[in-house]
Amino acid sequence: MFEFSKIAEKFDEHLSGQLYWHSNFVNHFLPEVASIFMAEKTNCYDFGASTGNVELALSSMINSRSINFIPVEKCKEMAERYKGESTVVIGDFLTVFMNEFSFATCILSLCFVHPSKREDFIDSLKSSCMVGGAFVILEKMKSKAGYLGTALNRVTWRNKIQNGECIEMVVNKELSLSGVQYPLSEKEVEGMELIWAYGDFRAYIWIKEF
């Protein structure tokens, strides 16, 4: 079974091999979006912060805008390897009290939460987001139906192998996610806008309009 505690030591290596697009999204696309919504002297959250890649990508804005950046990470082994300057809140983000924020991220974390518990968390994000603020989620979604879904899955597997991962590792990783990862449905992201996609991985934004 897939366990974050077991991959924490080589998490960044795992990202570059299995989720090769992650770096481009976090380091290039996300900062452009964040720059629009991160308001000076406000709170910003990263739910499921892992080893701190989001804070590193946003560090210049965090400093120049005096942002109170709050990374939340459930896995103690991940938190011990956190690379950002902020203090990690170690705990389940489903139960952490949420102050008002101007911007928040949840990247590849909700898909590891049972579907029965996700709606309340998304509602909390919406209620805690300040007017003019936003949150971004990037998650694995349910596969497209029909042959398109089959084709996209094949492309993903092929790219992992071409990126240096051995076939056995790719297959074992996929099998280990049974009963652990629950891809999101389109219904769960109703009211959010699609802003980025790669295969079954898609990023959505929700903005509290003014």
PDB file of C-alpha atoms in Angstrom:
ATOM      1  CA  MET A   1       0.000   0.000   0.000  1.00  0.00           C
ATOM      2  CA  PHE A   2       1.189   3.501  -0.878  1.00  0.00           C
ATOM      3  CA  GLU A   3       2.491   5.354   2.214  1.00  0.00           C
ATOM      4  CA  PHE A   4       3.864   8.907   2.248  1.00  0.00           C
ATOM      5  CA  SER A   5       6.125   8.088   5.202  1.00  0.00           C
ATOM      6  CA  LYS A   6       7.966   5.547   3.062  1.00  0.00           C
ATOM      7  CA  ILE A   7       8.625   7.898   0.124  1.00  0.00           C
ATOM      8  CA  ALA A   8       9.416  11.058   2.140  1.00  0.00           C
ATOM      9  CA  GLU A   9      13.175  10.571   1.923  1.00  0.00           C
ATOM     10  CA  LYS A  10      13.075  10.422  -1.876  1.00  0.00           C
ATOM     11  CA  PHE A  11       9.949  12.508  -2.446  1.00  0.00           C
ATOM     12  CA  ASP A  12      11.472  14.965  -4.917  1.00  0.00           C
ATOM     13  CA  GLU A  13      12.959  12.062  -6.866  1.00  0.00           C
ATOM     14  CA  HIS A  14       9.516  10.483  -6.882  1.00  0.00           C
ATOM     15  CA  LEU A  15       8.005  13.690  -8.285  1.00  0.00           C
ATOM     16  CA  SER A  16      10.535  13.993 -11.087  1.00  0.00           C
ATOM     17  CA  GLY A  17      10.047  10.379 -12.142  1.00  0.00           C
ATOM     18  CA  GLN A  18       6.358   9.648 -11.641  1.00  0.00           C
ATOM     19  CA  LEU A  19       4.943  13.194 -11.809  1.00  0.00           C
ATOM     20  CA  TYR A  20       7.381  14.766 -14.241  1.00  0.00           C
ATOM     21  CA  TRP A  21       5.016  17.706 -15.015  1.00  0.00           C
ATOM     22  CA  HIS A  22       4.782  18.751 -11.352  1.00  0.00           C
ATOM     23  CA  SER A  23       7.849  21.006 -11.374  1.00  0.00           C
ATOM     24  CA  ASN A  24       6.638  22.999 -14.374  1.00  0.00           C
ATOM     25  CA  PHE A  25       3.243  23.566 -12.781  1.00  0.00           C
ATOM     26  CA  VAL A  26       4.544  24.566  -9.341  1.00  0.00           C
ATOM     27  CA  ASN A  27       7.561  26.606 -10.414  1.00  0.00           C
ATOM     28  CA  HIS A  28       6.179  28.392 -13.463  1.00  0.00           C
ATOM     29  CA  PHE A  29       2.394  28.296 -13.744  1.00  0.00           C
ATOM     30  CA  LEU A  30       1.383  28.550 -10.087  1.00  0.00           C
ATOM     31  CA  PRO A  31       3.412  31.704  -9.261  1.00  0.00           C
ATOM     32  CA  GLU A  32       1.719  33.566 -12.113  1.00  0.00           C
ATOM     33  CA  VAL A  33      -1.695  32.703 -10.680  1.00  0.00           C
ATOM     34  CA  ALA A  34      -0.659  33.394  -7.094  1.00  0.00           C
ATOM     35  CA  SER A  35       0.671  36.831  -8.013  1.00  0.00           C
ATOM     36  CA  ILE A  36      -2.871  37.920  -8.872  1.00  0.00           C
ATOM     37  CA  PHE A  37      -4.462  36.912  -5.575  1.00  0.00           C
ATOM     38  CA  MET A  38      -1.826  36.968  -2.817  1.00  0.00           C
ATOM     39  CA  ALA A  39      -2.694  40.198  -1.030  1.00  0.00           C
ATOM     40  CA  GLU A  40      -0.141  42.044   1.095  1.00  0.00           C
ATOM     41  CA  LYS A  41      -0.041  41.100   4.792  1.00  0.00           C
ATOM     42  CA  THR A  42      -2.594  38.287   4.516  1.00  0.00           C
ATOM     43  CA  ASN A  43      -2.598  34.570   5.238  1.00  0.00           C
ATOM     44  CA  CYS A  44      -1.819  32.016   2.558  1.00  0.00           C
ATOM     45  CA  TYR A  45      -2.129  28.261   3.021  1.00  0.00           C
ATOM     46  CA  ASP A  46      -0.591  25.224   1.392  1.00  0.00           C
ATOM     47  CA  PHE A  47      -2.624  22.172   2.370  1.00  0.00           C
ATOM     48  CA  GLY A  48      -0.649  18.956   1.952  1.00  0.00           C
ATOM     49  CA  ALA A  49       2.621  20.879   1.785  1.00  0.00           C
ATOM     50  CA  SER A  50       4.918  17.815   1.601  1.00  0.00           C
ATOM     51  CA  THR A  51       8.544  19.028   1.482  1.00  0.00           C
ATOM     52  CA  GLY A  52       7.847  22.677   0.667  1.00  0.00           C
ATOM     53  CA  ASN A  53       8.001  23.017  -3.107  1.00  0.00           C
ATOM     54  CA  VAL A  54       5.107  25.498  -3.187  1.00  0.00           C
ATOM     55  CA  GLU A  55       6.676  27.834  -0.630  1.00  0.00           C
ATOM     56  CA  LEU A  56       9.986  27.756  -2.494  1.00  0.00           C
ATOM     57  CA  ALA A  57       8.218  28.667  -5.735  1.00  0.00           C
ATOM     58  CA  LEU A  58       6.355  31.561  -4.093  1.00  0.00           C
ATOM     59  CA  SER A  59       9.153  32.694  -1.746  1.00  0.00           C
ATOM     60  CA  SER A  60       9.884  36.035  -3.423  1.00  0.00           C
ATOM     61  CA  MET A  61       6.224  37.077  -3.236  1.00  0.00           C
ATOM     62  CA  ILE A  62       5.885  35.786   0.309  1.00  0.00           C
ATOM     63  CA  ASN A  63       8.757  38.033   1.381  1.00  0.00           C
ATOM     64  CA  SER A  64       7.939  41.113  -0.694  1.00  0.00           C
ATOM     65  CA  ARG A  65       4.268  41.089   0.318  1.00  0.00           C
ATOM     66  CA  SER A  66       4.823  40.154   3.981  1.00  0.00           C
ATOM     67  CA  ILE A  67       2.652  37.058   3.617  1.00  0.00           C
ATOM     68  CA  ASN A  68       1.930  34.812   6.584  1.00  0.00           C
ATOM     69  CA  PHE A  69       2.511  31.513   4.799  1.00  0.00           C
ATOM     70  CA  ILE A  70       1.046  28.466   6.545  1.00  0.00           C
ATOM     71  CA  PRO A  71       2.069  25.015   5.277  1.00  0.00           C
ATOM     72  CA  VAL A  72      -0.010  22.121   6.604  1.00  0.00           C
ATOM     73  CA  GLU A  73       1.323  18.579   6.342  1.00  0.00           C
ATOM     74  CA  LYS A  74      -0.019  15.406   7.964  1.00  0.00           C
ATOM     75  CA  CYS A  75       3.022  13.197   7.374  1.00  0.00           C
ATOM     76  CA  LYS A  76       5.682  13.780  10.053  1.00  0.00           C
ATOM     77  CA  GLU A  77       8.425  12.361   7.838  1.00  0.00           C
ATOM     78  CA  MET A  78       7.556  14.873   5.113  1.00  0.00           C
ATOM     79  CA  ALA A  79       7.433  17.773   7.565  1.00  0.00           C
ATOM     80  CA  GLU A  80      10.894  16.873   8.861  1.00  0.00           C
ATOM     81  CA  ARG A  81      12.231  17.418   5.340  1.00  0.00           C
ATOM     82  CA  TYR A  82      10.395  20.701   4.734  1.00  0.00           C
ATOM     83  CA  LYS A  83      12.625  23.083   2.767  1.00  0.00           C
ATOM     84  CA  GLY A  84      10.749  26.371   3.246  1.00  0.00           C
ATOM     85  CA  GLU A  85      11.241  28.958   5.971  1.00  0.00           C
ATOM     86  CA  SER A  86       7.730  28.770   7.429  1.00  0.00           C
ATOM     87  CA  THR A  87       6.800  26.610  10.398  1.00  0.00           C
ATOM     88  CA  VAL A  88       4.894  23.530   9.300  1.00  0.00           C
ATOM     89  CA  VAL A  89       1.582  22.803  10.985  1.00  0.00           C
ATOM     90  CA  ILE A  90       1.776  19.034  11.418  1.00  0.00           C
ATOM     91  CA  GLY A  91      -1.716  17.635  11.287  1.00  0.00           C
ATOM     92  CA  ASP A  92      -4.632  16.570   9.151  1.00  0.00           C
ATOM     93  CA  PHE A  93      -5.704  19.563   7.050  1.00  0.00           C
ATOM     94  CA  LEU A  94      -9.295  18.376   7.350  1.00  0.00           C
ATOM     95  CA  THR A  95      -9.279  19.319  11.033  1.00  0.00           C
ATOM     96  CA  VAL A  96      -6.897  22.304  11.126  1.00  0.00           C
ATOM     97  CA  PHE A  97      -8.598  25.621  11.963  1.00  0.00           C
ATOM     98  CA  MET A  98      -8.555  27.882   8.925  1.00  0.00           C
ATOM     99  CA  ASN A  99      -8.111  31.632   9.281  1.00  0.00           C
ATOM    100  CA  GLU A 100      -9.193  33.998   6.519  1.00  0.00           C
ATOM    101  CA  PHE A 101      -6.792  33.825   3.588  1.00  0.00           C
ATOM    102  CA  SER A 102      -6.174  35.547   0.274  1.00  0.00           C
ATOM    103  CA  PHE A 103      -4.726  32.498  -1.473  1.00  0.00           C
ATOM    104  CA  ALA A 104      -4.479  28.770  -0.790  1.00  0.00           C
ATOM    105  CA  THR A 105      -3.284  25.667  -2.589  1.00  0.00           C
ATOM    106  CA  CYS A 106      -4.078  21.992  -2.275  1.00  0.00           C
ATOM    107  CA  ILE A 107      -1.907  19.991  -4.634  1.00  0.00           C
ATOM    108  CA  LEU A 108      -2.291  16.236  -5.036  1.00  0.00           C
ATOM    109  CA  SER A 109      -3.736  15.940  -1.547  1.00  0.00           C
ATOM    110  CA  LEU A 110      -7.525  15.794  -1.809  1.00  0.00           C
ATOM    111  CA  CYS A 111      -7.316  12.677  -3.953  1.00  0.00           C
ATOM    112  CA  PHE A 112      -5.902  10.913  -0.875  1.00  0.00           C
ATOM    113  CA  VAL A 113      -8.919  11.923   1.215  1.00  0.00           C
ATOM    114  CA  HIS A 114     -11.971   9.686   1.241  1.00  0.00           C
ATOM    115  CA  PRO A 115     -14.740  11.216  -0.937  1.00  0.00           C
ATOM    116  CA  SER A 116     -17.130  11.296   2.026  1.00  0.00           C
ATOM    117  CA  LYS A 117     -14.902  13.878   3.747  1.00  0.00           C
ATOM    118  CA  ARG A 118     -13.979  16.179   0.861  1.00  0.00           C
ATOM    119  CA  GLU A 119     -17.122  18.285   0.541  1.00  0.00           C
ATOM    120  CA  ASP A 120     -16.829  19.764   4.040  1.00  0.00           C
ATOM    121  CA  PHE A 121     -13.201  20.731   3.438  1.00  0.00           C
ATOM    122  CA  ILE A 122     -13.993  22.428   0.128  1.00  0.00           C
ATOM    123  CA  ASP A 123     -16.840  24.305   1.821  1.00  0.00           C
ATOM    124  CA  SER A 124     -14.396  25.461   4.515  1.00  0.00           C
ATOM    125  CA  LEU A 125     -12.044  26.764   1.837  1.00  0.00           C
ATOM    126  CA  LYS A 126     -14.854  28.760   0.283  1.00  0.00           C
ATOM    127  CA  SER A 127     -15.999  30.255   3.578  1.00  0.00           C
ATOM    128  CA  SER A 128     -12.450  31.138   4.751  1.00  0.00           C
ATOM    129  CA  CYS A 129     -11.375  32.735   1.476  1.00  0.00           C
ATOM    130  CA  MET A 130     -11.460  36.524   1.683  1.00  0.00           C
ATOM    131  CA  VAL A 131     -13.313  38.590  -0.923  1.00  0.00           C
ATOM    132  CA  GLY A 132     -11.067  38.906  -3.958  1.00  0.00           C
ATOM    133  CA  GLY A 133      -9.080  35.858  -2.908  1.00  0.00           C
ATOM    134  CA  ALA A 134      -8.855  32.399  -4.419  1.00  0.00           C
ATOM    135  CA  PHE A 135      -7.748  28.837  -3.918  1.00  0.00           C
ATOM    136  CA  VAL A 136      -6.244  26.397  -6.396  1.00  0.00           C
ATOM    137  CA  ILE A 137      -6.553  22.636  -6.275  1.00  0.00           C
ATOM    138  CA  LEU A 138      -4.553  20.308  -8.504  1.00  0.00           C
ATOM    139  CA  GLU A 139      -5.778  16.746  -8.269  1.00  0.00           C
ATOM    140  CA  LYS A 140      -6.075  13.471 -10.087  1.00  0.00           C
ATOM    141  CA  MET A 141      -9.542  13.303 -11.597  1.00  0.00           C
ATOM    142  CA  LYS A 142     -11.597  10.319 -12.671  1.00  0.00           C
ATOM    143  CA  SER A 143     -10.475   9.096 -16.073  1.00  0.00           C
ATOM    144  CA  LYS A 144     -12.350  10.179 -19.160  1.00  0.00           C
ATOM    145  CA  ALA A 145     -14.834   7.638 -20.473  1.00  0.00           C
ATOM    146  CA  GLY A 146     -14.366   5.590 -23.600  1.00  0.00           C
ATOM    147  CA  TYR A 147     -11.292   5.287 -25.776  1.00  0.00           C
ATOM    148  CA  LEU A 148     -10.076   8.792 -24.900  1.00  0.00           C
ATOM    149  CA  GLY A 149      -9.587   7.691 -21.297  1.00  0.00           C
ATOM    150  CA  THR A 150      -7.672   4.627 -22.422  1.00  0.00           C
ATOM    151  CA  ALA A 151      -5.463   6.697 -24.720  1.00  0.00           C
ATOM    152  CA  LEU A 152      -4.645   9.288 -22.037  1.00  0.00           C
ATOM    153  CA  ASN A 153      -3.693   6.586 -19.536  1.00  0.00           C
ATOM    154  CA  ARG A 154      -1.361   5.021 -22.090  1.00  0.00           C
ATOM    155  CA  VAL A 155       0.289   8.377 -22.763  1.00  0.00           C
ATOM    156  CA  THR A 156       0.862   8.890 -19.036  1.00  0.00           C
ATOM    157  CA  TRP A 157       2.437   5.467 -18.569  1.00  0.00           C
ATOM    158  CA  ARG A 158       4.613   5.862 -21.657  1.00  0.00           C
ATOM    159  CA  ASN A 159       5.905   9.253 -20.506  1.00  0.00           C
ATOM    160  CA  LYS A 160       6.782   7.900 -17.058  1.00  0.00           C
ATOM    161  CA  ILE A 161       8.850   5.151 -18.652  1.00  0.00           C
ATOM    162  CA  GLN A 162      10.477   7.553 -21.107  1.00  0.00           C
ATOM    163  CA  ASN A 163      11.316   9.760 -18.124  1.00  0.00           C
ATOM    164  CA  GLY A 164      13.472   7.000 -16.643  1.00  0.00           C
ATOM    165  CA  GLU A 165      11.074   5.000 -14.492  1.00  0.00           C
ATOM    166  CA  CYS A 166      11.237   1.220 -14.918  1.00  0.00           C
ATOM    167  CA  ILE A 167       8.066  -0.596 -15.943  1.00  0.00           C
ATOM    168  CA  GLU A 168       7.944  -2.594 -12.712  1.00  0.00           C
ATOM    169  CA  MET A 169       8.095   0.576 -10.583  1.00  0.00           C
ATOM    170  CA  VAL A 170       5.327   2.257 -12.593  1.00  0.00           C
ATOM    171  CA  VAL A 171       3.051  -0.785 -12.269  1.00  0.00           C
ATOM    172  CA  ASN A 172       3.779  -1.287  -8.562  1.00  0.00           C
ATOM    173  CA  LYS A 173       3.096   2.376  -7.816  1.00  0.00           C
ATOM    174  CA  GLU A 174      -0.249   2.188  -9.601  1.00  0.00           C
ATOM    175  CA  LEU A 175      -1.280  -0.968  -7.762  1.00  0.00           C
ATOM    176  CA  SER A 176      -0.208   0.472  -4.399  1.00  0.00           C
ATOM    177  CA  LEU A 177      -2.775   3.271  -4.753  1.00  0.00           C
ATOM    178  CA  SER A 178      -5.723   0.889  -4.475  1.00  0.00           C
ATOM    179  CA  GLY A 179      -7.820   1.895  -1.479  1.00  0.00           C
ATOM    180  CA  VAL A 180      -5.601   4.937  -0.884  1.00  0.00           C
ATOM    181  CA  GLN A 181      -6.181   7.309  -3.782  1.00  0.00           C
ATOM    182  CA  TYR A 182      -9.694   8.385  -4.765  1.00  0.00           C
ATOM    183  CA  PRO A 183      -9.722  10.534  -7.934  1.00  0.00           C
ATOM    184  CA  LEU A 184     -12.091  13.498  -7.797  1.00  0.00           C
ATOM    185  CA  SER A 185     -15.289  13.682  -9.812  1.00  0.00           C
ATOM    186  CA  GLU A 186     -16.487  16.545 -11.979  1.00  0.00           C
ATOM    187  CA  LYS A 187     -19.335  17.073  -9.513  1.00  0.00           C
ATOM    188  CA  GLU A 188     -16.867  17.874  -6.726  1.00  0.00           C
ATOM    189  CA  VAL A 189     -15.358  20.767  -8.665  1.00  0.00           C
ATOM    190  CA  GLU A 190     -18.617  22.348  -9.821  1.00  0.00           C
ATOM    191  CA  GLY A 191     -18.360  26.121  -9.641  1.00  0.00           C
ATOM    192  CA  MET A 192     -14.574  26.040 -10.106  1.00  0.00           C
ATOM    193  CA  GLU A 193     -12.770  27.006 -13.303  1.00  0.00           C
ATOM    194  CA  LEU A 194     -10.381  24.628 -15.061  1.00  0.00           C
ATOM    195  CA  ILE A 195      -7.024  26.394 -15.519  1.00  0.00           C
ATOM    196  CA  TRP A 196      -4.546  23.601 -16.276  1.00  0.00           C
ATOM    197  CA  ALA A 197      -4.650  19.959 -17.355  1.00  0.00           C
ATOM    198  CA  TYR A 198      -2.390  17.042 -18.158  1.00  0.00           C
ATOM    199  CA  GLY A 199      -4.143  13.737 -18.731  1.00  0.00           C
ATOM    200  CA  ASP A 200      -6.209  12.938 -15.652  1.00  0.00           C
ATOM    201  CA  PHE A 201      -4.453  15.618 -13.596  1.00  0.00           C
ATOM    202  CA  ARG A 202      -6.281  18.924 -13.600  1.00  0.00           C
ATOM    203  CA  ALA A 203      -6.033  22.208 -11.734  1.00  0.00           C
ATOM    204  CA  TYR A 204      -9.067  24.273 -10.820  1.00  0.00           C
ATOM    205  CA  ILE A 205      -9.456  27.705  -9.281  1.00  0.00           C
ATOM    206  CA  TRP A 206     -12.256  29.109  -7.163  1.00  0.00           C
ATOM    207  CA  ILE A 207     -12.474  32.874  -6.717  1.00  0.00           C
ATOM    208  CA  LYS A 208     -14.540  34.748  -4.157  1.00  0.00           C
ATOM    209  CA  GLU A 209     -15.882  37.440  -6.422  1.00  0.00           C
ATOM    210  CA  PHE A 210     -16.290  41.075  -5.399  1.00  0.00           C
TER     211      PHE A 210
END
